[in-house]
N, C-alpha and C. Protein backbone atom coordinates (compact mmCIF):
# COMPACT_ATOMS: atom_id res chain seq x y z
N MET A 1 3.00 -26.73 95.82
CA MET A 1 1.62 -26.89 95.40
C MET A 1 0.83 -27.66 96.45
N GLN A 2 1.47 -28.65 97.01
CA GLN A 2 0.79 -29.48 98.00
C GLN A 2 0.36 -28.65 99.21
N LEU A 3 1.25 -27.81 99.70
CA LEU A 3 0.95 -26.96 100.85
C LEU A 3 -0.18 -25.99 100.52
N PHE A 4 -0.14 -25.41 99.33
CA PHE A 4 -1.19 -24.49 98.89
C PHE A 4 -2.53 -25.22 98.85
N SER A 5 -2.54 -26.39 98.25
CA SER A 5 -3.76 -27.19 98.16
C SER A 5 -4.32 -27.54 99.53
N GLN A 6 -3.44 -27.92 100.44
CA GLN A 6 -3.87 -28.30 101.79
C GLN A 6 -4.34 -27.10 102.60
N SER A 7 -3.81 -25.92 102.29
CA SER A 7 -4.22 -24.72 103.02
C SER A 7 -5.64 -24.29 102.67
N TYR A 8 -6.08 -24.62 101.46
CA TYR A 8 -7.43 -24.26 100.99
C TYR A 8 -8.09 -25.49 100.38
N PRO A 9 -8.35 -26.51 101.17
CA PRO A 9 -8.80 -27.79 100.63
C PRO A 9 -10.21 -27.78 100.04
N ASP A 10 -11.05 -26.85 100.45
CA ASP A 10 -12.43 -26.85 100.00
C ASP A 10 -12.66 -26.00 98.76
N ASP A 11 -11.60 -25.38 98.24
CA ASP A 11 -11.73 -24.49 97.09
C ASP A 11 -11.06 -25.10 95.86
N LEU A 12 -11.58 -24.74 94.70
CA LEU A 12 -10.94 -25.09 93.43
C LEU A 12 -10.07 -23.90 93.03
N HIS A 13 -8.84 -24.15 92.67
CA HIS A 13 -7.89 -23.09 92.34
C HIS A 13 -7.44 -23.24 90.89
N ILE A 14 -7.65 -22.19 90.11
CA ILE A 14 -7.18 -22.18 88.73
C ILE A 14 -5.99 -21.24 88.69
N ILE A 15 -4.85 -21.78 88.33
CA ILE A 15 -3.62 -21.00 88.29
C ILE A 15 -3.18 -20.89 86.84
N GLN A 16 -3.17 -19.65 86.34
CA GLN A 16 -2.76 -19.43 84.96
C GLN A 16 -1.27 -19.13 84.92
N LEU A 17 -0.57 -19.86 84.09
CA LEU A 17 0.88 -19.72 83.94
C LEU A 17 1.19 -19.47 82.47
N ASP A 18 2.29 -18.79 82.20
CA ASP A 18 2.70 -18.71 80.81
C ASP A 18 3.45 -20.00 80.48
N ASN A 19 3.94 -20.09 79.28
CA ASN A 19 4.57 -21.34 78.86
C ASN A 19 6.08 -21.36 79.08
N GLY A 20 6.57 -20.56 80.02
CA GLY A 20 7.99 -20.58 80.34
C GLY A 20 8.41 -21.95 80.82
N SER A 21 9.59 -22.38 80.42
CA SER A 21 10.06 -23.72 80.79
C SER A 21 10.16 -23.88 82.31
N PHE A 22 10.34 -22.76 83.02
CA PHE A 22 10.44 -22.82 84.47
C PHE A 22 9.09 -23.05 85.14
N HIS A 23 7.99 -23.04 84.36
CA HIS A 23 6.66 -23.31 84.90
C HIS A 23 6.22 -24.75 84.68
N SER A 24 7.13 -25.59 84.26
CA SER A 24 6.75 -26.98 84.05
C SER A 24 7.79 -27.90 84.69
N SER A 25 7.29 -29.01 85.16
CA SER A 25 8.17 -30.00 85.78
C SER A 25 7.46 -31.34 85.75
N LEU A 26 8.19 -32.36 85.40
CA LEU A 26 7.60 -33.69 85.40
C LEU A 26 7.43 -34.22 86.81
N GLN A 27 8.11 -33.59 87.77
CA GLN A 27 8.07 -34.06 89.15
C GLN A 27 6.99 -33.37 89.98
N LEU A 28 6.37 -32.35 89.45
CA LEU A 28 5.37 -31.60 90.21
C LEU A 28 4.07 -32.38 90.29
N GLU A 29 3.58 -32.57 91.50
CA GLU A 29 2.30 -33.25 91.69
C GLU A 29 1.22 -32.21 91.88
N ILE A 30 0.18 -32.29 91.06
CA ILE A 30 -0.92 -31.34 91.11
C ILE A 30 -2.10 -32.00 91.81
N SER A 31 -2.59 -31.37 92.84
CA SER A 31 -3.74 -31.89 93.59
C SER A 31 -5.02 -31.76 92.78
N ASN A 32 -6.04 -32.48 93.19
CA ASN A 32 -7.32 -32.47 92.48
C ASN A 32 -8.02 -31.12 92.54
N ASN A 33 -7.69 -30.29 93.50
CA ASN A 33 -8.37 -29.00 93.61
C ASN A 33 -7.57 -27.86 92.96
N ILE A 34 -6.59 -28.22 92.13
CA ILE A 34 -5.80 -27.23 91.40
C ILE A 34 -5.82 -27.56 89.92
N ILE A 35 -6.10 -26.55 89.11
CA ILE A 35 -6.05 -26.68 87.66
C ILE A 35 -5.00 -25.69 87.16
N LEU A 36 -4.02 -26.20 86.41
CA LEU A 36 -3.04 -25.32 85.79
C LEU A 36 -3.53 -24.98 84.39
N LEU A 37 -3.56 -23.71 84.08
CA LEU A 37 -4.06 -23.23 82.80
C LEU A 37 -2.91 -22.56 82.06
N PHE A 38 -2.59 -23.09 80.88
CA PHE A 38 -1.51 -22.55 80.06
C PHE A 38 -2.11 -21.94 78.80
N PRO A 39 -2.06 -20.61 78.64
CA PRO A 39 -2.61 -20.00 77.43
C PRO A 39 -1.71 -20.27 76.22
N LEU A 40 -2.21 -19.94 75.05
CA LEU A 40 -1.40 -20.07 73.85
C LEU A 40 -0.17 -19.19 73.95
N ALA A 41 0.89 -19.61 73.29
CA ALA A 41 2.13 -18.82 73.29
C ALA A 41 1.91 -17.46 72.65
N HIS A 42 2.61 -16.47 73.13
CA HIS A 42 2.59 -15.10 72.58
C HIS A 42 1.20 -14.47 72.61
N THR A 43 0.46 -14.71 73.69
CA THR A 43 -0.87 -14.10 73.84
C THR A 43 -0.99 -13.43 75.21
N PRO A 44 -0.15 -12.42 75.47
CA PRO A 44 -0.23 -11.76 76.78
C PRO A 44 -1.57 -11.08 77.01
N GLN A 45 -2.29 -10.78 75.93
CA GLN A 45 -3.58 -10.11 76.07
C GLN A 45 -4.62 -10.99 76.76
N VAL A 46 -4.40 -12.29 76.85
CA VAL A 46 -5.35 -13.16 77.55
C VAL A 46 -4.84 -13.58 78.92
N ASN A 47 -3.75 -12.98 79.34
CA ASN A 47 -3.18 -13.30 80.65
C ASN A 47 -3.50 -12.15 81.61
N PRO A 48 -4.40 -12.36 82.54
CA PRO A 48 -4.84 -11.28 83.44
C PRO A 48 -3.70 -10.61 84.21
N ILE A 49 -2.65 -11.34 84.52
CA ILE A 49 -1.56 -10.74 85.30
C ILE A 49 -0.88 -9.62 84.53
N GLU A 50 -0.91 -9.70 83.20
CA GLU A 50 -0.29 -8.64 82.40
C GLU A 50 -0.98 -7.30 82.64
N ARG A 51 -2.30 -7.33 82.79
CA ARG A 51 -3.02 -6.08 83.07
C ARG A 51 -2.71 -5.57 84.47
N LEU A 52 -2.52 -6.48 85.40
CA LEU A 52 -2.16 -6.06 86.75
C LEU A 52 -0.77 -5.44 86.76
N TRP A 53 0.17 -6.04 86.03
CA TRP A 53 1.52 -5.45 85.94
C TRP A 53 1.47 -4.07 85.29
N THR A 54 0.62 -3.90 84.29
CA THR A 54 0.46 -2.58 83.67
C THR A 54 -0.01 -1.57 84.70
N GLU A 55 -0.95 -1.96 85.52
CA GLU A 55 -1.47 -1.10 86.60
C GLU A 55 -0.35 -0.72 87.57
N ILE A 56 0.47 -1.69 87.93
CA ILE A 56 1.58 -1.44 88.86
C ILE A 56 2.61 -0.52 88.22
N LYS A 57 2.95 -0.79 86.96
CA LYS A 57 3.97 0.01 86.27
C LYS A 57 3.55 1.46 86.09
N LYS A 58 2.25 1.70 85.94
CA LYS A 58 1.77 3.09 85.84
C LYS A 58 2.16 3.89 87.08
N GLN A 59 2.11 3.25 88.21
CA GLN A 59 2.44 3.94 89.46
C GLN A 59 3.95 4.10 89.66
N LEU A 60 4.73 3.38 88.87
CA LEU A 60 6.19 3.47 88.98
C LEU A 60 6.80 4.36 87.89
N ASN A 61 5.96 4.83 86.95
CA ASN A 61 6.46 5.64 85.84
C ASN A 61 7.28 6.82 86.31
N TRP A 62 8.34 7.06 85.60
CA TRP A 62 9.19 8.23 85.79
C TRP A 62 9.90 8.25 87.14
N HIS A 63 9.95 7.13 87.80
CA HIS A 63 10.69 7.08 89.06
C HIS A 63 11.96 6.27 88.85
N LEU A 64 13.07 6.86 89.20
CA LEU A 64 14.36 6.19 89.07
C LEU A 64 14.77 5.66 90.44
N PHE A 65 14.97 4.37 90.52
CA PHE A 65 15.33 3.73 91.78
C PHE A 65 16.85 3.58 91.86
N ASP A 66 17.39 3.82 93.03
CA ASP A 66 18.83 3.70 93.23
C ASP A 66 19.29 2.26 93.40
N SER A 67 18.36 1.38 93.70
CA SER A 67 18.74 -0.02 93.89
C SER A 67 17.54 -0.92 93.61
N LEU A 68 17.83 -2.18 93.42
CA LEU A 68 16.78 -3.17 93.22
C LEU A 68 15.92 -3.29 94.47
N ASP A 69 16.53 -3.15 95.63
CA ASP A 69 15.77 -3.20 96.89
C ASP A 69 14.74 -2.08 96.97
N GLU A 70 15.09 -0.88 96.51
CA GLU A 70 14.13 0.23 96.50
C GLU A 70 12.95 -0.09 95.60
N LEU A 71 13.24 -0.67 94.45
CA LEU A 71 12.17 -1.07 93.53
C LEU A 71 11.28 -2.12 94.17
N ARG A 72 11.88 -3.11 94.82
CA ARG A 72 11.09 -4.15 95.50
C ARG A 72 10.17 -3.56 96.55
N VAL A 73 10.67 -2.62 97.32
CA VAL A 73 9.86 -1.98 98.36
C VAL A 73 8.71 -1.22 97.71
N ALA A 74 8.99 -0.50 96.63
CA ALA A 74 7.94 0.27 95.95
C ALA A 74 6.85 -0.65 95.41
N VAL A 75 7.25 -1.74 94.77
CA VAL A 75 6.27 -2.69 94.24
C VAL A 75 5.48 -3.32 95.38
N SER A 76 6.16 -3.68 96.44
CA SER A 76 5.49 -4.26 97.61
C SER A 76 4.46 -3.29 98.19
N ASP A 77 4.82 -2.02 98.29
CA ASP A 77 3.88 -1.01 98.81
C ASP A 77 2.65 -0.89 97.92
N ILE A 78 2.86 -0.91 96.61
CA ILE A 78 1.74 -0.82 95.67
C ILE A 78 0.83 -2.04 95.84
N LEU A 79 1.42 -3.22 95.92
CA LEU A 79 0.63 -4.44 96.06
C LEU A 79 -0.17 -4.45 97.36
N LYS A 80 0.42 -3.96 98.43
CA LYS A 80 -0.28 -3.92 99.72
C LYS A 80 -1.49 -3.00 99.68
N LYS A 81 -1.42 -1.96 98.86
CA LYS A 81 -2.51 -0.98 98.79
C LYS A 81 -3.63 -1.41 97.84
N LEU A 82 -3.36 -2.39 96.99
CA LEU A 82 -4.38 -2.84 96.04
C LEU A 82 -5.45 -3.64 96.77
N SER A 83 -6.68 -3.25 96.59
CA SER A 83 -7.78 -3.99 97.21
C SER A 83 -8.16 -5.18 96.33
N GLN A 84 -8.82 -6.16 96.92
CA GLN A 84 -9.30 -7.30 96.13
C GLN A 84 -10.26 -6.83 95.05
N LYS A 85 -11.05 -5.83 95.36
CA LYS A 85 -12.01 -5.30 94.38
C LYS A 85 -11.28 -4.71 93.18
N ARG A 86 -10.20 -3.97 93.43
CA ARG A 86 -9.43 -3.37 92.34
C ARG A 86 -8.75 -4.45 91.51
N ILE A 87 -8.17 -5.43 92.17
CA ILE A 87 -7.51 -6.53 91.44
C ILE A 87 -8.53 -7.26 90.57
N ALA A 88 -9.71 -7.52 91.12
CA ALA A 88 -10.76 -8.20 90.35
C ALA A 88 -11.19 -7.36 89.16
N SER A 89 -11.27 -6.05 89.33
CA SER A 89 -11.71 -5.20 88.22
C SER A 89 -10.66 -5.14 87.11
N VAL A 90 -9.40 -5.27 87.46
CA VAL A 90 -8.33 -5.22 86.47
C VAL A 90 -8.15 -6.58 85.79
N THR A 91 -8.30 -7.66 86.54
CA THR A 91 -7.99 -9.00 86.01
C THR A 91 -9.22 -9.84 85.67
N GLY A 92 -10.39 -9.47 86.14
CA GLY A 92 -11.58 -10.30 85.95
C GLY A 92 -12.30 -10.01 84.66
N TRP A 93 -11.68 -10.33 83.55
CA TRP A 93 -12.29 -10.08 82.25
C TRP A 93 -13.55 -10.91 82.08
N ASP A 94 -14.51 -10.35 81.37
CA ASP A 94 -15.78 -11.03 81.16
C ASP A 94 -15.60 -12.42 80.54
N PHE A 95 -14.71 -12.54 79.54
CA PHE A 95 -14.58 -13.84 78.88
C PHE A 95 -14.04 -14.91 79.84
N ILE A 96 -13.23 -14.50 80.81
CA ILE A 96 -12.72 -15.46 81.79
C ILE A 96 -13.85 -15.87 82.74
N ILE A 97 -14.57 -14.88 83.25
CA ILE A 97 -15.67 -15.15 84.17
C ILE A 97 -16.74 -16.00 83.48
N ASN A 98 -17.08 -15.66 82.24
CA ASN A 98 -18.10 -16.42 81.50
C ASN A 98 -17.65 -17.85 81.24
N THR A 99 -16.39 -18.04 80.89
CA THR A 99 -15.87 -19.38 80.63
C THR A 99 -15.92 -20.23 81.89
N LEU A 100 -15.52 -19.66 83.01
CA LEU A 100 -15.57 -20.40 84.27
C LEU A 100 -17.01 -20.75 84.63
N SER A 101 -17.92 -19.83 84.35
CA SER A 101 -19.33 -20.06 84.64
C SER A 101 -19.89 -21.19 83.77
N VAL A 102 -19.59 -21.15 82.47
CA VAL A 102 -20.06 -22.19 81.55
C VAL A 102 -19.47 -23.55 81.93
N ALA A 103 -18.22 -23.54 82.37
CA ALA A 103 -17.57 -24.79 82.76
C ALA A 103 -18.01 -25.25 84.15
N ALA A 104 -18.89 -24.48 84.77
CA ALA A 104 -19.39 -24.79 86.12
C ALA A 104 -18.27 -24.87 87.14
N ILE A 105 -17.31 -23.97 87.00
CA ILE A 105 -16.17 -23.92 87.94
C ILE A 105 -16.38 -22.79 88.91
């Protein structure tokens, strides 16, 4: 987190995580320009990454991979082809944008 914060010191970063135990640590130091956002449990519909994964999985439908490495390459290729505009259109829900605007973030 420290390296990420230092790489983009002039920006505020909101990182949404699910409530998996692997996403929490008492030893993790969060910089002032990072906000960790934890949605309510069992609410994937409010997690933008879920819509992005749905978009990725559509492109993988009906393809049988011979190895995990083949799957990794396929997912990597899909991610490389996604434009920022497309990612924003899939993940930038109005309620998220409006909330950030109201919060002056």
